[in-house]
Amino acid sequence: MGKLALEHTLQGHKGRIWGVSWHPKGNAFASCGEDKTIRIWSLSGSTWTTKTILSDGHKRTIREISWSPCGQYLTSASFDGTTAIWSKTSGEFECIATLEGHENEVKSVSWSHSGSLLATCSRDKSVWIWELAGDDEFDCAAVLNSHTQDVKRVVWHPKKEILASASYDNTIKMYAENAADNDWYSTATLESHTSTVWSIDFDADGERLVSCSDDKTLKIWRAYPPGNEEGIFTPDNETVWKCVCTISGEHSRVIYDVSWCKKTGLIATACGDDAIRIFKEDANSQKNEPTFSMITSEDKAHLQDVNAVKWNPSQEGQLISCSDDGTIKLWKFIE
Amino acid sequence: MPAEIENINPNVYGKRKEREVTANEEDENVPDPFDTREIFDLIRNINDPEHPLTLEELHVVQEDLIDVNDGKNEINIKFTPTIPHCSMATLIGLSIRVKLLRSLPPRFKVNVEITPGTHSSENAVNKQLADKERIAAALENKHLADVINQCISSKV
């Protein structure tokens, strides 16, 4: 068993906070919410304070923010249908581009590991891939209409140019670029959840994916590439993703977010029952039938729904969360 | 079923009397947990989007379809559309949700669902009403917010 020790409780946003995102160096983070602002926080002395407030980028709720791998750019996805790119190259953050194209709310934005591609998704059921064309220019490289409903989240593979998306249609889809004609297409559909898939995250190698859902379960998926040693059939020579583990009975309401720590392998969840839970893979876990145990449940982590959790990418064991209660909390996981 | 799907002539029912305030309720020293009648009183006067009638008068909401667990901070409400194809079901559910969102302490988890077996798209409507992200986005749409405000504003 372990425990989550609360290090800081931060206030500043008005109303619901939807998203938090660590700077790749782990010494700063951004937050966003229904007050239509982005706050950038960093440590001064022993307290976290807001260094910058970006308030002129969006006309409606900001659903998610995401840092580029180099840490120079910050992107924000908004219910106003646009995605804004903020750059710090001149010292202060300024909006250098606004990506338009989605018909309604943009729900999520994610950078590829190389920083050359950006993905967005929307209630309009589409996933868009954007290419960094010049200094401040982004070209639309693909519009993918594979989902039949609202797309809730897009996340890039940590090492390859493979994109995953999660949807209100209860499925997860994988996408890759066809080397022959440079066209993006859906390579796999991951079906097993019985309601909306709210969030997904890859493990450190990108060989596994964790998903969380309105069906109150967590699922672990494993990639089986063509020629896999298990002999699992791969139609059309495409990697097959199989659900190898379902964790049910631990969450009492919808699970809004999941974060797979790239350093420790721990999985954290943000739940509509106000709790944050931590899962660890068992020591005797099998590759094709892994098992996980809940090692911590912080029952009243927040006063209302927890909307997001993110492990610090460089500081082992540090976790950040945000909630409908208008607070951000920093936690230290102690095993 | 006739081609026109909306209910032109709904059954209309009587209204409940005002709640009688008990001595215990007036005593500040006695804890006064939320009960079904209190929740019912909050939503019974919501206006139907189509008729000049309240949800109570149409039996869309009924006290015995409300379940309150004050200790667990949970409220479950079932509402019954007047006809199984009612295209207003989502709007009615949204109005109930918004009314309670604005009236109750934020500790409560409110579930609003269609009474099982009373609507042709029951699952789809329930899924929408449970998705707080869609609700948040809908409330930022000025037109829809105006319609909902009209439904939940009480007629004086």
Tab-separated table of C-alpha atoms in Angstrom:
chain	number	residue	atom	x	y	z
A	1	MET	CA	0.000	0.000	0.000
A	2	GLY	CA	1.041	3.558	-0.473
A	3	LYS	CA	-0.424	6.941	0.170
A	4	LEU	CA	-0.890	10.273	-1.491
A	5	ALA	CA	0.420	13.157	0.570
A	6	LEU	CA	-1.107	16.508	-0.281
A	7	GLU	CA	1.660	19.049	-0.911
A	8	HIS	CA	-0.201	22.097	-2.208
A	9	THR	CA	-3.748	23.284	-2.879
A	10	LEU	CA	-3.864	26.050	-5.456
A	11	GLN	CA	-6.648	28.469	-6.200
A	12	GLY	CA	-6.979	31.071	-8.897
A	13	HIS	CA	-9.383	29.874	-11.559
A	14	LYS	CA	-13.029	30.818	-11.298
A	15	GLY	CA	-15.227	27.735	-11.468
A	16	ARG	CA	-14.570	24.309	-12.917
A	17	ILE	CA	-11.019	23.415	-13.901
A	18	TRP	CA	-10.944	21.022	-16.825
A	19	GLY	CA	-7.292	20.429	-17.524
A	20	VAL	CA	-3.737	20.544	-16.259
A	21	SER	CA	-0.556	19.889	-18.214
A	22	TRP	CA	3.039	19.602	-17.035
A	23	HIS	CA	5.783	21.457	-18.858
A	24	PRO	CA	8.109	18.721	-20.235
A	25	LYS	CA	10.797	19.739	-17.744
A	26	GLY	CA	8.349	19.201	-14.868
A	27	ASN	CA	9.124	22.535	-13.179
A	28	ALA	CA	6.008	24.340	-14.408
A	29	PHE	CA	2.494	23.475	-15.498
A	30	ALA	CA	-0.511	25.040	-17.172
A	31	SER	CA	-4.184	24.838	-16.217
A	32	CYS	CA	-7.440	25.754	-17.951
A	33	GLY	CA	-11.162	25.751	-17.362
A	34	GLU	CA	-14.564	27.291	-17.735
A	35	ASP	CA	-13.279	30.783	-16.901
A	36	LYS	CA	-11.749	30.794	-20.427
A	37	THR	CA	-8.247	31.466	-19.146
A	38	ILE	CA	-4.970	29.583	-19.099
A	39	ARG	CA	-2.758	29.929	-16.055
A	40	ILE	CA	0.900	29.034	-16.055
A	41	TRP	CA	2.260	28.067	-12.668
A	42	SER	CA	5.781	27.584	-11.415
A	43	LEU	CA	7.575	27.113	-8.163
A	44	SER	CA	8.935	30.208	-6.455
A	45	GLY	CA	10.600	29.292	-3.199
A	46	SER	CA	8.362	26.655	-1.687
A	47	THR	CA	5.036	27.741	-3.203
A	48	TRP	CA	3.486	27.403	-6.632
A	49	THR	CA	2.285	30.695	-8.049
A	50	THR	CA	0.644	31.869	-11.239
A	51	LYS	CA	3.307	33.410	-13.458
A	52	THR	CA	1.115	34.205	-16.442
A	53	ILE	CA	-2.583	34.405	-17.194
A	54	LEU	CA	-3.581	34.071	-20.840
A	55	SER	CA	-7.116	35.349	-21.087
A	56	ASP	CA	-7.622	36.669	-24.609
A	57	GLY	CA	-7.394	33.477	-26.645
A	58	HIS	CA	-10.831	31.883	-26.410
A	59	LYS	CA	-14.459	32.911	-26.219
A	60	ARG	CA	-15.662	29.778	-24.433
A	61	THR	CA	-14.464	27.092	-21.998
A	62	ILE	CA	-10.923	25.852	-22.534
A	63	ARG	CA	-11.108	22.076	-22.317
A	64	GLU	CA	-7.493	20.991	-22.557
A	65	ILE	CA	-3.997	22.406	-22.868
A	66	SER	CA	-0.871	20.646	-24.031
A	67	TRP	CA	2.840	21.570	-24.145
A	68	SER	CA	5.012	20.842	-27.137
A	69	PRO	CA	7.866	18.404	-26.377
A	70	CYS	CA	10.396	21.269	-26.608
A	71	GLY	CA	8.427	23.320	-24.093
A	72	GLN	CA	8.349	26.392	-26.358
A	73	TYR	CA	4.730	26.054	-27.419
A	74	LEU	CA	1.509	25.639	-25.512
A	75	THR	CA	-1.736	24.722	-27.258
A	76	SER	CA	-5.282	25.116	-26.023
A	77	ALA	CA	-8.463	23.384	-27.214
A	78	SER	CA	-11.701	25.253	-26.659
A	79	PHE	CA	-15.464	24.839	-26.844
A	80	ASP	CA	-15.352	27.887	-29.154
A	81	GLY	CA	-14.272	25.482	-31.910
A	82	THR	CA	-10.687	26.683	-32.208
A	83	THR	CA	-7.254	25.552	-31.099
A	84	ALA	CA	-4.768	28.261	-30.154
A	85	ILE	CA	-0.985	27.974	-30.340
A	86	TRP	CA	0.947	30.049	-27.826
A	87	SER	CA	4.655	30.673	-28.192
A	88	LYS	CA	7.229	31.855	-25.719
A	89	THR	CA	10.013	32.477	-28.222
A	90	SER	CA	9.973	36.231	-27.620
A	91	GLY	CA	9.966	35.894	-23.847
A	92	GLU	CA	6.281	36.432	-23.144
A	93	PHE	CA	3.609	33.987	-24.209
A	94	GLU	CA	1.669	35.182	-27.208
A	95	CYS	CA	-0.888	33.570	-29.469
A	96	ILE	CA	0.887	32.930	-32.773
A	97	ALA	CA	-1.790	30.901	-34.556
A	98	THR	CA	-5.408	29.872	-34.257
A	99	LEU	CA	-6.367	26.591	-35.899
A	100	GLU	CA	-9.873	26.645	-37.305
A	101	GLY	CA	-11.794	23.894	-39.037
A	102	HIS	CA	-13.769	21.953	-36.454
A	103	GLU	CA	-17.507	22.570	-36.607
A	104	ASN	CA	-17.998	22.789	-32.848
A	105	GLU	CA	-16.263	22.166	-29.492
A	106	VAL	CA	-12.638	21.071	-29.657
A	107	LYS	CA	-12.144	18.617	-26.814
A	108	SER	CA	-8.504	17.716	-26.882
A	109	VAL	CA	-5.130	18.607	-28.387
A	110	SER	CA	-1.907	16.595	-28.397
A	111	TRP	CA	1.659	16.938	-29.766
A	112	SER	CA	3.518	14.067	-31.360
A	113	HIS	CA	6.803	12.994	-29.699
A	114	SER	CA	8.896	14.784	-32.341
A	115	GLY	CA	6.891	17.989	-32.046
A	116	SER	CA	6.211	18.118	-35.786
A	117	LEU	CA	2.570	16.999	-35.653
A	118	LEU	CA	-0.450	18.134	-33.720
A	119	ALA	CA	-3.795	16.352	-33.351
A	120	THR	CA	-7.180	17.793	-32.342
A	121	CYS	CA	-10.634	16.266	-31.943
A	122	SER	CA	-14.168	17.543	-31.553
A	123	ARG	CA	-17.819	16.841	-30.913
A	124	ASP	CA	-18.096	17.056	-34.710
A	125	LYS	CA	-16.814	13.400	-34.639
A	126	SER	CA	-13.609	14.196	-36.490
A	127	VAL	CA	-9.925	13.989	-35.637
A	128	TRP	CA	-7.600	16.441	-37.405
A	129	ILE	CA	-3.867	16.108	-37.835
A	130	TRP	CA	-1.860	19.299	-38.314
A	131	GLU	CA	1.677	19.588	-39.621
A	132	LEU	CA	4.118	22.238	-38.495
A	133	ALA	CA	4.862	23.784	-41.899
A	134	GLY	CA	6.953	26.829	-41.144
A	135	ASP	CA	7.851	28.823	-38.085
A	136	ASP	CA	4.337	29.701	-37.069
A	137	GLU	CA	2.432	27.839	-39.742
A	138	PHE	CA	0.299	24.765	-39.419
A	139	ASP	CA	-1.164	22.838	-42.341
A	140	CYS	CA	-3.991	20.375	-42.040
A	141	ALA	CA	-2.514	16.972	-42.965
A	142	ALA	CA	-5.637	14.868	-42.453
A	143	VAL	CA	-9.262	14.912	-41.410
A	144	LEU	CA	-10.243	11.515	-40.002
A	145	ASN	CA	-13.917	10.656	-39.730
A	146	SER	CA	-13.690	7.166	-38.252
A	147	HIS	CA	-15.712	7.717	-35.105
A	148	THR	CA	-19.506	7.768	-35.173
A	149	GLN	CA	-19.815	10.187	-32.227
A	150	ASP	CA	-18.154	12.933	-30.204
A	151	VAL	CA	-14.367	12.395	-29.928
A	152	LYS	CA	-13.227	13.059	-26.368
A	153	ARG	CA	-9.458	12.714	-26.401
A	154	VAL	CA	-6.450	12.391	-28.695
A	155	VAL	CA	-3.057	11.143	-27.495
A	156	TRP	CA	0.103	10.455	-29.515
A	157	HIS	CA	2.289	7.388	-29.076
A	158	PRO	CA	5.380	8.300	-26.977
A	159	LYS	CA	7.883	7.096	-29.608
A	160	LYS	CA	6.175	6.658	-32.967
A	161	GLU	CA	3.897	8.651	-35.209
A	162	ILE	CA	0.843	6.699	-34.121
A	163	LEU	CA	-2.236	8.488	-32.836
A	164	ALA	CA	-4.960	7.179	-30.531
A	165	SER	CA	-8.426	8.691	-30.057
A	166	ALA	CA	-11.204	7.960	-27.536
A	167	SER	CA	-14.883	8.562	-28.159
A	168	TYR	CA	-18.463	8.809	-26.939
A	169	ASP	CA	-19.071	5.922	-29.382
A	170	ASN	CA	-17.406	3.639	-26.724
A	171	THR	CA	-14.387	2.857	-28.918
A	172	ILE	CA	-10.740	3.821	-29.229
A	173	LYS	CA	-9.131	4.157	-32.657
A	174	MET	CA	-5.516	4.048	-33.784
A	175	TYR	CA	-4.178	5.940	-36.788
A	176	ALA	CA	-0.974	5.848	-38.824
A	177	GLU	CA	0.301	7.350	-42.029
A	178	ASN	CA	0.414	5.162	-45.103
A	179	ALA	CA	4.034	5.316	-46.294
A	180	ALA	CA	3.000	4.804	-49.935
A	181	ASP	CA	0.614	7.737	-50.376
A	182	ASN	CA	1.138	9.780	-47.171
A	183	ASP	CA	-2.522	9.377	-46.296
A	184	TRP	CA	-3.544	8.998	-42.660
A	185	TYR	CA	-5.998	6.207	-41.931
A	186	SER	CA	-7.450	4.267	-39.027
A	187	THR	CA	-5.452	1.086	-38.419
A	188	ALA	CA	-7.418	-0.385	-35.539
A	189	THR	CA	-10.640	-0.069	-33.539
A	190	LEU	CA	-10.482	-1.051	-29.877
A	191	GLU	CA	-13.854	-2.276	-28.715
A	192	SER	CA	-14.701	-3.469	-25.220
A	193	HIS	CA	-15.924	-0.508	-23.169
A	194	THR	CA	-19.703	-0.300	-22.814
A	195	SER	CA	-19.924	3.499	-22.571
A	196	THR	CA	-18.008	6.699	-23.403
A	197	VAL	CA	-14.228	6.383	-23.304
A	198	TRP	CA	-13.103	9.610	-21.620
A	199	SER	CA	-9.349	9.312	-21.647
A	200	ILE	CA	-6.398	7.176	-22.717
A	201	ASP	CA	-2.668	7.093	-22.055
A	202	PHE	CA	0.245	5.032	-23.346
A	203	ASP	CA	2.867	3.399	-21.166
A	204	ALA	CA	6.521	4.474	-21.479
A	205	ASP	CA	7.269	2.254	-24.488
A	206	GLY	CA	3.936	2.706	-26.192
A	207	GLU	CA	3.343	-1.043	-26.297
A	208	ARG	CA	0.358	-0.728	-24.011
A	209	LEU	CA	-2.499	1.706	-23.596
A	210	VAL	CA	-4.756	2.351	-20.620
A	211	SER	CA	-8.306	3.655	-21.095
A	212	CYS	CA	-10.972	4.901	-18.693
A	213	SER	CA	-14.678	5.131	-19.231
A	214	ASP	CA	-18.159	6.122	-18.165
A	215	ASP	CA	-18.650	2.350	-17.647
A	216	LYS	CA	-16.525	2.793	-14.463
A	217	THR	CA	-13.780	0.474	-15.659
A	218	LEU	CA	-10.140	0.815	-16.616
A	219	LYS	CA	-8.825	-1.313	-19.450
A	220	ILE	CA	-5.287	-2.210	-20.450
A	221	TRP	CA	-4.617	-2.874	-24.142
A	222	ARG	CA	-1.515	-4.468	-25.653
A	223	ALA	CA	-0.154	-4.050	-29.167
A	224	TYR	CA	0.496	-7.203	-31.164
A	225	PRO	CA	2.464	-6.226	-34.275
A	226	PRO	CA	2.649	-8.391	-37.400
A	227	GLY	CA	4.859	-11.411	-36.707
A	228	ASN	CA	4.257	-11.270	-32.939
A	229	GLU	CA	5.630	-14.232	-30.996
A	230	GLU	CA	2.191	-15.041	-29.557
A	231	GLY	CA	1.022	-15.863	-33.059
A	232	ILE	CA	-1.925	-13.472	-32.866
A	233	PHE	CA	-3.336	-12.944	-36.339
A	234	THR	CA	-2.823	-9.445	-37.729
A	235	PRO	CA	-5.215	-8.802	-40.632
A	236	ASP	CA	-3.894	-6.523	-43.425
A	237	ASN	CA	-0.486	-6.578	-41.713
A	238	GLU	CA	-1.656	-4.041	-39.154
A	239	THR	CA	-0.827	-4.093	-35.447
A	240	VAL	CA	-3.708	-5.534	-33.449
A	241	TRP	CA	-4.606	-4.064	-30.039
A	242	LYS	CA	-6.160	-6.487	-27.575
A	243	CYS	CA	-7.755	-5.774	-24.233
A	244	VAL	CA	-5.612	-7.816	-21.831
A	245	CYS	CA	-6.949	-6.561	-18.493
A	246	THR	CA	-10.137	-4.947	-17.152
A	247	ILE	CA	-10.171	-3.305	-13.747
A	248	SER	CA	-13.737	-3.037	-12.476
A	249	GLY	CA	-15.375	-2.612	-9.101
A	250	GLU	CA	-12.954	0.038	-7.845
A	251	HIS	CA	-14.572	3.231	-9.201
A	252	SER	CA	-18.102	4.218	-8.214
A	253	ARG	CA	-18.738	6.810	-10.927
A	254	VAL	CA	-17.457	7.858	-14.357
A	255	ILE	CA	-13.642	7.967	-14.675
A	256	TYR	CA	-12.662	11.211	-16.400
A	257	ASP	CA	-8.912	10.854	-16.735
A	258	VAL	CA	-6.074	8.405	-16.494
A	259	SER	CA	-2.312	8.976	-16.409
A	260	TRP	CA	0.307	6.271	-16.896
A	261	CYS	CA	3.581	7.385	-15.298
A	262	LYS	CA	6.437	6.976	-17.766
A	263	LYS	CA	8.971	6.735	-14.924
A	264	THR	CA	7.347	4.472	-12.346
A	265	GLY	CA	4.693	2.613	-14.357
A	266	LEU	CA	2.009	3.657	-11.842
A	267	ILE	CA	-1.467	4.463	-13.149
A	268	ALA	CA	-3.505	7.300	-11.587
A	269	THR	CA	-7.208	7.921	-12.201
A	270	ALA	CA	-9.483	10.959	-11.810
A	271	CYS	CA	-13.026	9.977	-10.908
A	272	GLY	CA	-16.472	11.563	-10.724
A	273	ASP	CA	-16.747	10.222	-7.165
A	274	ASP	CA	-14.181	12.868	-6.041
A	275	ALA	CA	-11.430	10.270	-5.557
A	276	ILE	CA	-7.958	9.773	-6.991
A	277	ARG	CA	-6.781	6.171	-7.191
A	278	ILE	CA	-3.374	4.675	-7.880
A	279	PHE	CA	-2.835	1.282	-9.519
A	280	LYS	CA	0.344	-0.756	-9.700
A	281	GLU	CA	1.153	-3.760	-11.826
A	282	ASP	CA	1.604	-6.892	-9.731
A	283	ALA	CA	5.093	-8.369	-9.405
A	284	ASN	CA	3.961	-11.673	-10.949
A	285	SER	CA	1.964	-10.003	-13.738
A	286	GLN	CA	2.002	-11.888	-17.064
A	287	LYS	CA	2.726	-10.185	-20.375
A	288	ASN	CA	-0.478	-11.334	-22.069
A	289	GLU	CA	-2.662	-11.367	-18.953
A	290	PRO	CA	-1.299	-8.580	-16.768
A	291	THR	CA	-2.791	-7.906	-13.339
A	292	PHE	CA	-2.944	-4.626	-11.457
A	293	SER	CA	-3.840	-3.787	-7.877
A	294	MET	CA	-5.177	-0.595	-6.419
A	295	ILE	CA	-2.556	0.543	-3.942
A	296	THR	CA	-4.121	3.848	-2.906
A	297	SER	CA	-7.571	5.393	-2.940
A	298	GLU	CA	-7.676	9.021	-1.837
A	299	ASP	CA	-11.422	9.150	-1.306
A	300	LYS	CA	-12.083	12.834	-0.818
A	301	ALA	CA	-9.203	14.088	-2.911
A	302	HIS	CA	-11.408	16.990	-4.015
A	303	LEU	CA	-14.796	18.347	-2.918
A	304	GLN	CA	-16.279	17.610	-6.353
A	305	ASP	CA	-15.516	15.574	-9.512
A	306	VAL	CA	-11.830	15.165	-10.302
A	307	ASN	CA	-11.414	16.079	-13.972
A	308	ALA	CA	-7.750	15.422	-14.678
A	309	VAL	CA	-4.644	13.796	-13.205
A	310	LYS	CA	-1.124	14.033	-14.613
A	311	TRP	CA	2.139	12.511	-13.377
A	312	ASN	CA	5.111	14.851	-13.393
A	313	PRO	CA	7.305	13.800	-16.372
A	314	SER	CA	10.571	14.364	-14.508
A	315	GLN	CA	9.823	14.323	-10.763
A	316	GLU	CA	9.051	10.775	-9.765
A	317	GLY	CA	5.878	10.346	-7.738
A	318	GLN	CA	4.565	13.884	-8.113
A	319	LEU	CA	0.976	14.045	-9.268
A	320	ILE	CA	-1.231	16.988	-10.141
A	321	SER	CA	-5.038	17.024	-10.169
A	322	CYS	CA	-7.825	19.493	-10.877
A	323	SER	CA	-11.513	19.520	-10.125
A	324	ASP	CA	-14.969	21.014	-10.495
A	325	ASP	CA	-14.328	22.458	-7.017
A	326	GLY	CA	-12.053	25.073	-8.611
A	327	THR	CA	-8.809	23.857	-7.064
A	328	ILE	CA	-5.588	22.310	-8.306
A	329	LYS	CA	-3.772	19.943	-5.972
A	330	LEU	CA	-0.212	18.688	-5.995
A	331	TRP	CA	0.378	15.296	-4.452
A	332	LYS	CA	3.382	13.183	-3.609
A	333	PHE	CA	2.930	9.451	-3.891
A	334	ILE	CA	4.741	7.639	-1.094
A	335	GLU	CA	5.026	3.891	-1.361
B	1	MET	CA	-48.556	5.788	-34.075
B	2	PRO	CA	-49.856	8.847	-35.887
B	3	ALA	CA	-47.437	10.738	-38.132
B	4	GLU	CA	-47.316	13.796	-35.899
B	5	ILE	CA	-45.210	12.800	-32.943
B	6	GLU	CA	-45.783	15.625	-30.526
B	7	ASN	CA	-48.427	15.361	-27.856
B	8	ILE	CA	-51.195	17.838	-28.646
B	9	ASN	CA	-53.532	16.842	-25.878
B	10	PRO	CA	-51.638	15.707	-22.818
B	11	ASN	CA	-53.270	14.443	-19.647
B	12	VAL	CA	-53.233	17.112	-17.008
B	13	TYR	CA	-53.060	16.295	-13.322
B	14	GLY	CA	-53.609	18.290	-10.150
B	15	LYS	CA	-50.899	20.059	-8.177
B	16	ARG	CA	-49.682	19.119	-4.750
B	17	LYS	CA	-50.428	21.390	-1.812
B	18	GLU	CA	-47.610	23.477	-0.408
B	19	ARG	CA	-45.422	21.671	2.046
B	20	GLU	CA	-46.420	22.197	5.640
B	21	VAL	CA	-43.555	23.464	7.720
B	22	THR	CA	-43.093	21.469	10.883
B	23	ALA	CA	-41.864	22.761	14.213
B	24	ASN	CA	-38.662	20.758	13.847
B	25	GLU	CA	-37.930	22.439	10.534
B	26	GLU	CA	-38.193	25.847	12.108
B	27	ASP	CA	-35.872	24.839	14.925
B	28	GLU	CA	-32.352	25.828	13.866
B	29	ASN	CA	-30.892	23.254	16.232
B	30	VAL	CA	-32.478	20.278	14.508
B	31	PRO	CA	-30.575	19.012	11.448
B	32	ASP	CA	-32.770	19.227	8.370
B	33	PRO	CA	-31.507	16.848	5.701
B	34	PHE	CA	-32.624	17.144	2.095
B	35	ASP	CA	-35.617	14.931	1.378
B	36	THR	CA	-37.567	13.926	-1.710
B	37	ARG	CA	-40.254	16.537	-1.141
B	38	GLU	CA	-37.651	19.289	-1.062
B	39	ILE	CA	-36.151	18.127	-4.365
B	40	PHE	CA	-39.626	17.720	-5.822
B	41	ASP	CA	-40.484	21.279	-4.804
B	42	LEU	CA	-37.416	22.513	-6.655
B	43	ILE	CA	-38.364	20.874	-9.952
B	44	ARG	CA	-42.147	20.580	-9.980
B	45	ASN	CA	-42.663	24.136	-11.221
B	46	ILE	CA	-40.327	23.811	-14.200
B	47	ASN	CA	-42.323	24.746	-17.281
B	48	ASP	CA	-42.910	22.230	-20.019
B	49	PRO	CA	-41.187	23.461	-23.201
B	50	GLU	CA	-44.339	22.916	-25.289
B	51	HIS	CA	-47.330	23.451	-23.027
B	52	PRO	CA	-48.233	26.251	-20.626
B	53	LEU	CA	-48.090	23.655	-17.868
B	54	THR	CA	-45.585	22.577	-15.256
B	55	LEU	CA	-43.742	19.255	-15.186
B	56	GLU	CA	-45.803	18.385	-12.110
B	57	GLU	CA	-49.110	18.962	-13.883
B	58	LEU	CA	-48.027	16.667	-16.717
B	59	HIS	CA	-46.697	14.017	-14.311
B	60	VAL	CA	-43.320	14.321	-16.016
B	61	VAL	CA	-41.877	14.556	-12.514
B	62	GLN	CA	-43.332	12.812	-9.491
B	63	GLU	CA	-42.162	12.747	-5.920
B	64	ASP	CA	-42.017	8.965	-5.735
B	65	LEU	CA	-39.607	8.890	-8.686
B	66	ILE	CA	-37.077	10.900	-6.724
B	67	ASP	CA	-34.517	9.197	-4.545
B	68	VAL	CA	-32.422	11.214	-2.105
B	69	ASN	CA	-29.494	9.969	-0.072
B	70	ASP	CA	-28.382	13.009	1.874
B	71	GLY	CA	-25.602	11.179	3.679
B	72	LYS	CA	-24.106	9.844	0.459
B	73	ASN	CA	-24.689	13.154	-1.374
B	74	GLU	CA	-26.653	11.386	-4.067
B	75	ILE	CA	-29.883	12.337	-5.800
B	76	ASN	CA	-31.512	10.172	-8.454
B	77	ILE	CA	-34.390	11.534	-10.471
B	78	LYS	CA	-36.480	9.713	-13.018
B	79	PHE	CA	-38.672	11.740	-15.332
B	80	THR	CA	-41.418	10.496	-17.618
B	81	PRO	CA	-41.928	12.089	-21.049
B	82	THR	CA	-45.638	12.417	-21.898
B	83	ILE	CA	-45.193	10.368	-25.071
B	84	PRO	CA	-42.515	7.823	-26.055
B	85	HIS	CA	-41.269	9.864	-29.021
B	86	CYS	CA	-41.147	13.207	-27.255
B	87	SER	CA	-38.423	15.204	-28.977
B	88	MET	CA	-38.208	17.479	-25.957
B	89	ALA	CA	-37.004	14.761	-23.582
B	90	THR	CA	-33.371	15.924	-23.610
B	91	LEU	CA	-34.391	19.537	-23.083
B	92	ILE	CA	-36.623	18.586	-20.140
B	93	GLY	CA	-33.845	16.521	-18.589
B	94	LEU	CA	-31.394	19.384	-19.096
B	95	SER	CA	-33.787	21.806	-17.407
B	96	ILE	CA	-34.120	19.531	-14.370
B	97	ARG	CA	-30.344	19.165	-14.211
B	98	VAL	CA	-29.648	22.888	-14.511
B	99	LYS	CA	-32.325	23.806	-11.990
B	100	LEU	CA	-30.789	21.469	-9.401
B	101	LEU	CA	-27.254	22.520	-10.313
B	102	ARG	CA	-28.172	26.087	-9.461
B	103	SER	CA	-30.192	25.261	-6.340
B	104	LEU	CA	-28.292	22.536	-4.490
B	105	PRO	CA	-24.973	22.582	-2.661
B	106	PRO	CA	-22.224	21.329	-4.989
B	107	ARG	CA	-21.561	18.263	-2.817
B	108	PHE	CA	-24.507	16.487	-4.461
B	109	LYS	CA	-24.110	14.061	-7.368
B	110	VAL	CA	-27.306	14.368	-9.358
B	111	ASN	CA	-28.406	11.679	-11.825
B	112	VAL	CA	-31.282	12.517	-14.149
B	113	GLU	CA	-32.696	9.682	-16.213
B	114	ILE	CA	-35.815	8.755	-18.127
B	115	THR	CA	-38.228	6.422	-16.321
B	116	PRO	CA	-37.345	2.995	-17.788
B	117	GLY	CA	-39.549	1.982	-20.689
B	118	THR	CA	-41.152	5.372	-21.283
B	119	HIS	CA	-39.130	6.700	-24.212
B	120	SER	CA	-37.983	5.255	-27.511
B	121	SER	CA	-34.470	6.700	-27.245
B	122	GLU	CA	-34.113	6.208	-23.517
B	123	ASN	CA	-30.462	5.102	-23.558
B	124	ALA	CA	-29.292	7.825	-25.921
B	125	VAL	CA	-31.024	10.554	-23.903
B	126	ASN	CA	-29.708	9.180	-20.600
B	127	LYS	CA	-26.180	9.062	-21.977
B	128	GLN	CA	-26.375	12.691	-23.091
B	129	LEU	CA	-27.777	13.830	-19.753
B	130	ALA	CA	-24.958	12.053	-17.897
B	131	ASP	CA	-22.225	13.708	-19.972
B	132	LYS	CA	-21.255	16.826	-18.054
B	133	GLU	CA	-18.920	17.983	-20.798
B	134	ARG	CA	-21.757	18.115	-23.328
B	135	ILE	CA	-23.978	19.841	-20.772
B	136	ALA	CA	-21.297	22.435	-20.062
B	137	ALA	CA	-20.906	23.106	-23.776
B	138	ALA	CA	-24.668	23.280	-24.305
B	139	LEU	CA	-25.024	25.884	-21.573
B	140	GLU	CA	-22.458	28.076	-23.346
B	141	ASN	CA	-24.761	28.122	-26.358
B	142	LYS	CA	-26.765	31.281	-25.797
B	143	HIS	CA	-29.870	30.160	-27.645
B	144	LEU	CA	-30.137	26.890	-25.729
B	145	ALA	CA	-29.339	28.592	-22.417
B	146	ASP	CA	-32.199	31.050	-23.072
B	147	VAL	CA	-34.643	28.220	-23.719
B	148	ILE	CA	-33.589	26.424	-20.532
B	149	ASN	CA	-33.796	29.609	-18.490
B	150	GLN	CA	-37.311	30.082	-19.770
B	151	CYS	CA	-38.257	26.564	-18.676
B	152	ILE	CA	-36.858	26.936	-15.183
B	153	SER	CA	-37.992	30.487	-14.512
B	154	SER	CA	-41.066	30.227	-12.329
B	155	LYS	CA	-44.182	31.987	-13.442
B	156	VAL	CA	-45.358	34.481	-10.884
